[in-house]
Amino acid sequence: AQTVTQSQPEMSVQEAETVTLSCTYDTSESDYYLFWYKQPPSRQMILVIRQEAYKQQNATENRFSVNFQKAAKSFSLKISDSQLGDAAMYFCAYRSSGSARQLTFGSGTQLTVLP
Amino acid sequence: ETGVTQSPTHLIKTRGQQVTLRCSSQSGHNTVSWYQQALGQGPQFIFQYYREEENGRGNFPPRFSGLQFPNYSSELNVNALELDDSALYLCASSSGLATTGTYEQYFGPGTRLTVT
């Protein structure tokens, strides 16, 4: 079974600064997908960024980018130019490339953005 | 395009009772997954439905059951409620069921269930 570990329960960052959230995972599969989701106090889980394991290039979405290290099974999220609206719980998630769509989530990192 | 909706928003039940939670999938999506998120934890996969058939199940007992309807909306039923069933229940929909493609899951706002 796959496991996802987020070792930082809480992080804080000054507005306009950069912060990196860590995630490691364990799998015996060679093809899979990794995601970062954001869950604000409204509870709605919002997809931030995704990475296909077969792609060597790190995914980027505006101010959000990842550092995907397949051999190390590491998948960190970098948020640049942090904004107050980035404050939320962030979850790293794994999904097998098979037909089942279930996501395996980490325990989350609560990000606080300081004005 | 209509997003994923869930009802009710909040629910309070007594231990031993039964509850039904509802989810309407996003337009064009035929796969629905349900997750349980206990306070302060990440969501845990309950089960998934594709075209009205269960297509995967997590480590949850049989008293957690579901349905998917021809319009791809879905229900989660929980019998004999226990205190530990208190959680946020999230529904997510996606399109297709192929082995390729990211097929992102789009989540609803959740139903907060409290069992007393």
PDB file of C-alpha atoms in Angstrom, chain B residues 1-5 24-30 71-72 93-95 106:
ATOM      1  CA  GLU B   1     -20.388  24.280 -15.681  1.00  0.00           C
ATOM      2  CA  THR B   2     -21.877  23.177 -12.353  1.00  0.00           C
ATOM      3  CA  GLY B   3     -19.430  22.074  -9.694  1.00  0.00           C
ATOM      4  CA  VAL B   4     -19.753  19.241  -7.195  1.00  0.00           C
ATOM      5  CA  THR B   5     -22.470  19.838  -4.640  1.00  0.00           C
ATOM      6  CA  SER B  24     -24.164  15.664  -7.251  1.00  0.00           C
ATOM      7  CA  SER B  25     -21.189  15.227  -9.537  1.00  0.00           C
ATOM      8  CA  GLN B  26     -19.797  17.887 -11.814  1.00  0.00           C
ATOM      9  CA  SER B  27     -21.362  18.029 -15.269  1.00  0.00           C
ATOM     10  CA  GLY B  28     -19.826  15.430 -17.580  1.00  0.00           C
ATOM     11  CA  HIS B  29     -18.288  13.375 -14.768  1.00  0.00           C
ATOM     12  CA  ASN B  30     -19.241   9.708 -14.328  1.00  0.00           C
ATOM     13  CA  ASN B  71     -27.410  10.749 -13.605  1.00  0.00           C
ATOM     14  CA  TYR B  72     -24.138   9.930 -11.755  1.00  0.00           C
ATOM     15  CA  SER B  93     -16.082  13.511  -9.094  1.00  0.00           C
ATOM     16  CA  SER B  94     -13.948  12.865 -12.151  1.00  0.00           C
ATOM     17  CA  SER B  95     -14.442  11.854 -15.753  1.00  0.00           C
ATOM     18  CA  TYR B 106     -13.009  17.801  -8.148  1.00  0.00           C
TER      19      TYR B 106
END
